[in-house]
Amino acid sequence: MLVDDAVALVPSIPGRRAVLGLAGAPAAGKSTLARRLVTGVDDRLGAGTAAYLPMDGFHLSNAQLDRLGLRGRKGAPETFDVDGYVHLLRRVRETLDRPVYAPDFDRRLEEPVAAGLVVPPQALLVVTEGNYLADDGPGWEQVRGLLDELWYVDTPRSLRERRLLRRHVRGGRTESEARAFIAASERPNARRVERGRERATRTVVPGRHS
């Protein structure tokens, strides 16, 4: 079971917590799996043993995207604060004596929310997830070395794009606008994500691994 493998990552060496990364294309099911792993570890080892830290909290705000002319590319690597994400990964690995606060992402607002999440001092495992954890572009190439393991979440494109269509329509786009955005932005992003899968420790297929 994947939860067993996550439990095995909980360190017994004082001074540092473990970090498990989940990479995958948009709508692959990374956040669902991450939350399930956190819940499973907590059920086994006690509440607060694991914490969830999504990369999405490091989306640039819509105001910054507009300033940069990148609103139509939202979700591409250049639309994230990669330096902030790398800095936070270093902090959560090494800071054990006080809470570490992290930004979350509100899909209703389509905006990051400062300090929406917390990694409590007792957490020994952080599960982080995002599209570009296996990317080797500027800034992103530092992420892999901060992860104890990196799992690639592999989901068929047809299923991912159905999920994306629902997500964007719920977010306020018309169906035609959503389809256009998927074609112009989400598919190129997915192709880039897929190029990094060889840097992952293993590949997991949601529904096939329990």
mmCIF file of C-alpha atoms in Angstrom:
data_model
loop_
_atom_site.group_PDB
_atom_site.id
_atom_site.type_symbol
_atom_site.label_atom_id
_atom_site.label_comp_id
_atom_site.label_asym_id
_atom_site.label_seq_id
_atom_site.Cartn_x
_atom_site.Cartn_y
_atom_site.Cartn_z
ATOM 1 C CA MET A 1 0.000 0.000 0.000
ATOM 2 C CA LEU A 2 1.131 3.552 -0.692
ATOM 3 C CA VAL A 3 0.353 4.545 2.892
ATOM 4 C CA ASP A 4 2.797 1.866 4.100
ATOM 5 C CA ASP A 5 5.508 3.378 1.907
ATOM 6 C CA ALA A 6 4.741 6.863 3.211
ATOM 7 C CA VAL A 7 4.897 5.630 6.824
ATOM 8 C CA ALA A 8 8.312 4.109 6.081
ATOM 9 C CA LEU A 9 9.606 7.573 5.197
ATOM 10 C CA VAL A 10 8.910 8.978 8.665
ATOM 11 C CA PRO A 11 12.423 9.592 9.980
ATOM 12 C CA SER A 12 13.926 8.281 13.162
ATOM 13 C CA ILE A 13 16.942 10.613 12.906
ATOM 14 C CA PRO A 14 16.548 13.772 15.020
ATOM 15 C CA GLY A 15 17.000 17.164 13.423
ATOM 16 C CA ARG A 16 15.124 16.855 10.145
ATOM 17 C CA ARG A 17 11.712 15.843 8.852
ATOM 18 C CA ALA A 18 11.170 13.876 5.645
ATOM 19 C CA VAL A 19 9.583 15.360 2.536
ATOM 20 C CA LEU A 20 7.675 13.265 -0.008
ATOM 21 C CA GLY A 21 6.885 14.912 -3.348
ATOM 22 C CA LEU A 22 4.124 14.032 -5.788
ATOM 23 C CA ALA A 23 4.554 15.289 -9.351
ATOM 24 C CA GLY A 24 2.185 14.924 -12.270
ATOM 25 C CA ALA A 25 0.281 16.707 -14.991
ATOM 26 C CA PRO A 26 -2.627 19.040 -14.186
ATOM 27 C CA ALA A 27 -5.637 17.166 -12.705
ATOM 28 C CA ALA A 28 -3.718 13.901 -12.328
ATOM 29 C CA GLY A 29 -5.064 13.475 -8.789
ATOM 30 C CA LYS A 30 -1.993 14.678 -6.896
ATOM 31 C CA SER A 31 -3.827 16.638 -4.212
ATOM 32 C CA THR A 32 -6.312 13.816 -3.586
ATOM 33 C CA LEU A 33 -3.487 11.310 -3.168
ATOM 34 C CA ALA A 34 -1.468 13.687 -0.976
ATOM 35 C CA ARG A 35 -4.376 14.196 1.412
ATOM 36 C CA ARG A 36 -5.034 10.460 1.529
ATOM 37 C CA LEU A 37 -1.395 9.791 2.416
ATOM 38 C CA VAL A 38 -1.423 12.429 5.161
ATOM 39 C CA THR A 39 -4.623 10.973 6.627
ATOM 40 C CA GLY A 40 -3.229 7.442 6.404
ATOM 41 C CA VAL A 41 0.027 8.331 8.140
ATOM 42 C CA ASP A 42 -1.834 10.198 10.873
ATOM 43 C CA ASP A 43 -4.159 7.235 11.391
ATOM 44 C CA ARG A 44 -1.152 4.951 11.865
ATOM 45 C CA LEU A 45 1.209 7.170 13.841
ATOM 46 C CA GLY A 46 -0.971 9.812 15.456
ATOM 47 C CA ALA A 47 -2.602 13.084 14.464
ATOM 48 C CA GLY A 48 -0.167 15.712 13.245
ATOM 49 C CA THR A 49 2.563 13.257 12.231
ATOM 50 C CA ALA A 50 2.160 14.261 8.576
ATOM 51 C CA ALA A 51 1.385 17.611 6.958
ATOM 52 C CA TYR A 52 0.173 18.641 3.500
ATOM 53 C CA LEU A 53 2.016 21.321 1.515
ATOM 54 C CA PRO A 54 0.780 21.986 -2.058
ATOM 55 C CA MET A 55 2.911 23.901 -4.543
ATOM 56 C CA ASP A 56 -0.211 25.760 -5.724
ATOM 57 C CA GLY A 57 0.098 28.256 -2.883
ATOM 58 C CA PHE A 58 3.013 29.715 -4.826
ATOM 59 C CA HIS A 59 0.918 30.773 -7.813
ATOM 60 C CA LEU A 60 1.627 34.406 -8.617
ATOM 61 C CA SER A 61 -1.373 36.598 -7.850
ATOM 62 C CA ASN A 62 -3.637 37.615 -10.715
ATOM 63 C CA ALA A 63 -2.366 41.172 -10.323
ATOM 64 C CA GLN A 64 1.207 40.012 -10.889
ATOM 65 C CA LEU A 65 0.163 37.815 -13.805
ATOM 66 C CA ASP A 66 -1.578 40.800 -15.406
ATOM 67 C CA ARG A 67 1.511 42.950 -14.849
ATOM 68 C CA LEU A 68 3.668 40.318 -16.548
ATOM 69 C CA GLY A 69 1.161 39.590 -19.308
ATOM 70 C CA LEU A 70 0.922 35.951 -18.193
ATOM 71 C CA ARG A 71 -2.744 35.596 -17.171
ATOM 72 C CA GLY A 72 -3.406 33.393 -20.220
ATOM 73 C CA ARG A 73 -0.517 31.105 -19.208
ATOM 74 C CA LYS A 74 -1.582 30.652 -15.587
ATOM 75 C CA GLY A 75 -0.255 27.302 -14.402
ATOM 76 C CA ALA A 76 2.929 27.418 -16.510
ATOM 77 C CA PRO A 77 6.268 27.232 -14.644
ATOM 78 C CA GLU A 78 6.917 30.950 -15.006
ATOM 79 C CA THR A 79 3.639 31.787 -13.250
ATOM 80 C CA PHE A 80 4.850 30.445 -9.892
ATOM 81 C CA ASP A 81 7.191 31.859 -7.253
ATOM 82 C CA VAL A 82 9.643 28.973 -7.481
ATOM 83 C CA ASP A 83 12.211 30.665 -5.228
ATOM 84 C CA GLY A 84 9.608 31.027 -2.487
ATOM 85 C CA TYR A 85 8.642 27.360 -2.822
ATOM 86 C CA VAL A 86 12.270 26.176 -2.655
ATOM 87 C CA HIS A 87 12.900 28.347 0.394
ATOM 88 C CA LEU A 88 9.848 26.901 2.137
ATOM 89 C CA LEU A 89 10.943 23.325 1.412
ATOM 90 C CA ARG A 90 14.269 24.063 3.085
ATOM 91 C CA ARG A 91 12.475 25.545 6.093
ATOM 92 C CA VAL A 92 10.122 22.613 6.570
ATOM 93 C CA ARG A 93 12.983 20.123 6.390
ATOM 94 C CA GLU A 94 14.971 21.828 9.113
ATOM 95 C CA THR A 95 12.608 23.838 11.350
ATOM 96 C CA LEU A 96 11.273 21.544 14.056
ATOM 97 C CA ASP A 97 10.925 23.847 17.050
ATOM 98 C CA ARG A 98 8.038 26.050 15.874
ATOM 99 C CA PRO A 99 5.202 26.056 13.326
ATOM 100 C CA VAL A 100 6.020 26.736 9.690
ATOM 101 C CA TYR A 101 3.261 28.615 7.894
ATOM 102 C CA ALA A 102 2.692 28.173 4.166
ATOM 103 C CA PRO A 103 0.435 29.719 1.511
ATOM 104 C CA ASP A 104 -2.609 27.876 0.225
ATOM 105 C CA PHE A 105 -4.538 28.372 -3.031
ATOM 106 C CA ASP A 106 -8.241 29.231 -3.183
ATOM 107 C CA ARG A 107 -9.745 27.781 -6.368
ATOM 108 C CA ARG A 108 -12.899 29.843 -5.952
ATOM 109 C CA LEU A 109 -10.907 33.062 -5.978
ATOM 110 C CA GLU A 110 -8.141 31.674 -8.209
ATOM 111 C CA GLU A 111 -5.691 33.386 -5.851
ATOM 112 C CA PRO A 112 -3.034 32.330 -3.316
ATOM 113 C CA VAL A 113 -3.862 32.811 0.361
ATOM 114 C CA ALA A 114 -1.001 33.744 2.693
ATOM 115 C CA ALA A 115 -0.392 31.470 5.715
ATOM 116 C CA GLY A 116 -3.399 29.328 4.857
ATOM 117 C CA LEU A 117 -1.561 26.154 5.902
ATOM 118 C CA VAL A 118 0.708 25.168 8.774
ATOM 119 C CA VAL A 119 3.307 22.466 9.323
ATOM 120 C CA PRO A 120 3.186 21.863 13.101
ATOM 121 C CA PRO A 121 6.378 21.170 15.058
ATOM 122 C CA GLN A 122 5.405 17.543 15.694
ATOM 123 C CA ALA A 123 5.071 16.727 11.975
ATOM 124 C CA LEU A 124 7.758 14.273 10.869
ATOM 125 C CA LEU A 125 6.633 13.945 7.251
ATOM 126 C CA VAL A 126 5.539 16.609 4.786
ATOM 127 C CA VAL A 127 3.721 15.554 1.624
ATOM 128 C CA THR A 128 4.059 18.197 -1.066
ATOM 129 C CA GLU A 129 2.583 18.061 -4.548
ATOM 130 C CA GLY A 130 2.599 20.054 -7.754
ATOM 131 C CA ASN A 131 3.130 19.956 -11.481
ATOM 132 C CA TYR A 132 6.812 20.862 -11.619
ATOM 133 C CA LEU A 133 8.522 19.011 -8.791
ATOM 134 C CA ALA A 134 10.481 16.962 -11.349
ATOM 135 C CA ASP A 135 11.231 19.915 -13.642
ATOM 136 C CA ASP A 136 14.827 20.870 -14.410
ATOM 137 C CA GLY A 137 14.185 24.476 -15.461
ATOM 138 C CA PRO A 138 15.675 27.516 -13.696
ATOM 139 C CA GLY A 139 14.823 27.395 -10.005
ATOM 140 C CA TRP A 140 12.841 24.187 -10.321
ATOM 141 C CA GLU A 141 16.005 22.114 -10.634
ATOM 142 C CA GLN A 142 16.610 22.726 -6.895
ATOM 143 C CA VAL A 143 13.383 21.013 -5.838
ATOM 144 C CA ARG A 144 14.390 17.406 -6.487
ATOM 145 C CA GLY A 145 17.333 17.567 -4.079
ATOM 146 C CA LEU A 146 15.022 18.682 -1.263
ATOM 147 C CA LEU A 147 12.720 15.655 -1.581
ATOM 148 C CA ASP A 148 13.469 12.321 0.061
ATOM 149 C CA GLU A 149 11.307 10.629 -2.553
ATOM 150 C CA LEU A 150 9.433 11.854 -5.611
ATOM 151 C CA TRP A 151 6.462 9.898 -6.952
ATOM 152 C CA TYR A 152 5.046 10.583 -10.412
ATOM 153 C CA VAL A 153 1.241 10.379 -10.512
ATOM 154 C CA ASP A 154 0.226 8.985 -13.899
ATOM 155 C CA THR A 155 -3.378 9.446 -15.070
ATOM 156 C CA PRO A 156 -4.743 9.115 -18.651
ATOM 157 C CA ARG A 157 -5.041 12.394 -20.542
ATOM 158 C CA SER A 158 -8.722 11.873 -21.343
ATOM 159 C CA LEU A 159 -9.592 11.612 -17.644
ATOM 160 C CA ARG A 160 -7.372 14.544 -16.680
ATOM 161 C CA GLU A 161 -8.956 16.790 -19.313
ATOM 162 C CA ARG A 162 -12.480 15.896 -18.231
ATOM 163 C CA ARG A 163 -11.522 16.935 -14.722
ATOM 164 C CA LEU A 164 -9.939 20.145 -16.021
ATOM 165 C CA LEU A 165 -13.050 20.993 -17.995
ATOM 166 C CA ARG A 166 -15.227 20.634 -14.892
ATOM 167 C CA ARG A 167 -12.734 22.615 -12.816
ATOM 168 C CA HIS A 168 -12.591 25.559 -15.204
ATOM 169 C CA VAL A 169 -16.359 25.677 -15.743
ATOM 170 C CA ARG A 170 -16.883 25.675 -11.973
ATOM 171 C CA GLY A 171 -14.347 28.492 -11.828
ATOM 172 C CA GLY A 172 -16.489 30.674 -14.084
ATOM 173 C CA ARG A 173 -15.363 29.960 -17.636
ATOM 174 C CA THR A 174 -17.823 28.948 -20.305
ATOM 175 C CA GLU A 175 -17.325 25.471 -21.729
ATOM 176 C CA SER A 176 -15.812 26.893 -24.924
ATOM 177 C CA GLU A 177 -13.471 29.153 -22.921
ATOM 178 C CA ALA A 178 -12.446 26.203 -20.755
ATOM 179 C CA ARG A 179 -11.691 24.012 -23.771
ATOM 180 C CA ALA A 180 -9.643 26.794 -25.349
ATOM 181 C CA PHE A 181 -7.633 27.292 -22.159
ATOM 182 C CA ILE A 182 -6.971 23.552 -21.866
ATOM 183 C CA ALA A 183 -5.683 23.437 -25.434
ATOM 184 C CA ALA A 184 -3.588 26.598 -25.168
ATOM 185 C CA SER A 185 -2.161 26.197 -21.664
ATOM 186 C CA GLU A 186 -2.945 22.952 -19.836
ATOM 187 C CA ARG A 187 -1.783 20.596 -22.605
ATOM 188 C CA PRO A 188 1.593 22.300 -23.107
ATOM 189 C CA ASN A 189 2.071 22.334 -19.335
ATOM 190 C CA ALA A 190 1.261 18.606 -19.185
ATOM 191 C CA ARG A 191 3.801 17.834 -21.903
ATOM 192 C CA ARG A 192 6.469 19.667 -19.951
ATOM 193 C CA VAL A 193 5.568 17.824 -16.757
ATOM 194 C CA GLU A 194 5.790 14.472 -18.523
ATOM 195 C CA ARG A 195 9.350 15.183 -19.642
ATOM 196 C CA GLY A 196 10.482 15.108 -16.017
ATOM 197 C CA ARG A 197 8.983 11.792 -15.009
ATOM 198 C CA GLU A 198 12.320 9.936 -15.287
ATOM 199 C CA ARG A 199 13.550 11.981 -12.310
ATOM 200 C CA ALA A 200 10.881 10.424 -10.091
ATOM 201 C CA THR A 201 11.587 7.607 -7.652
ATOM 202 C CA ARG A 202 8.542 5.670 -8.862
ATOM 203 C CA THR A 203 5.333 5.989 -10.872
ATOM 204 C CA VAL A 204 1.958 5.516 -9.214
ATOM 205 C CA VAL A 205 -1.395 5.098 -10.963
ATOM 206 C CA PRO A 206 -4.373 6.266 -8.859
ATOM 207 C CA GLY A 207 -6.852 3.429 -8.424
ATOM 208 C CA ARG A 208 -4.250 0.776 -9.171
ATOM 209 C CA HIS A 209 -2.214 1.322 -5.994
ATOM 210 C CA SER A 210 -4.074 1.099 -2.717
#
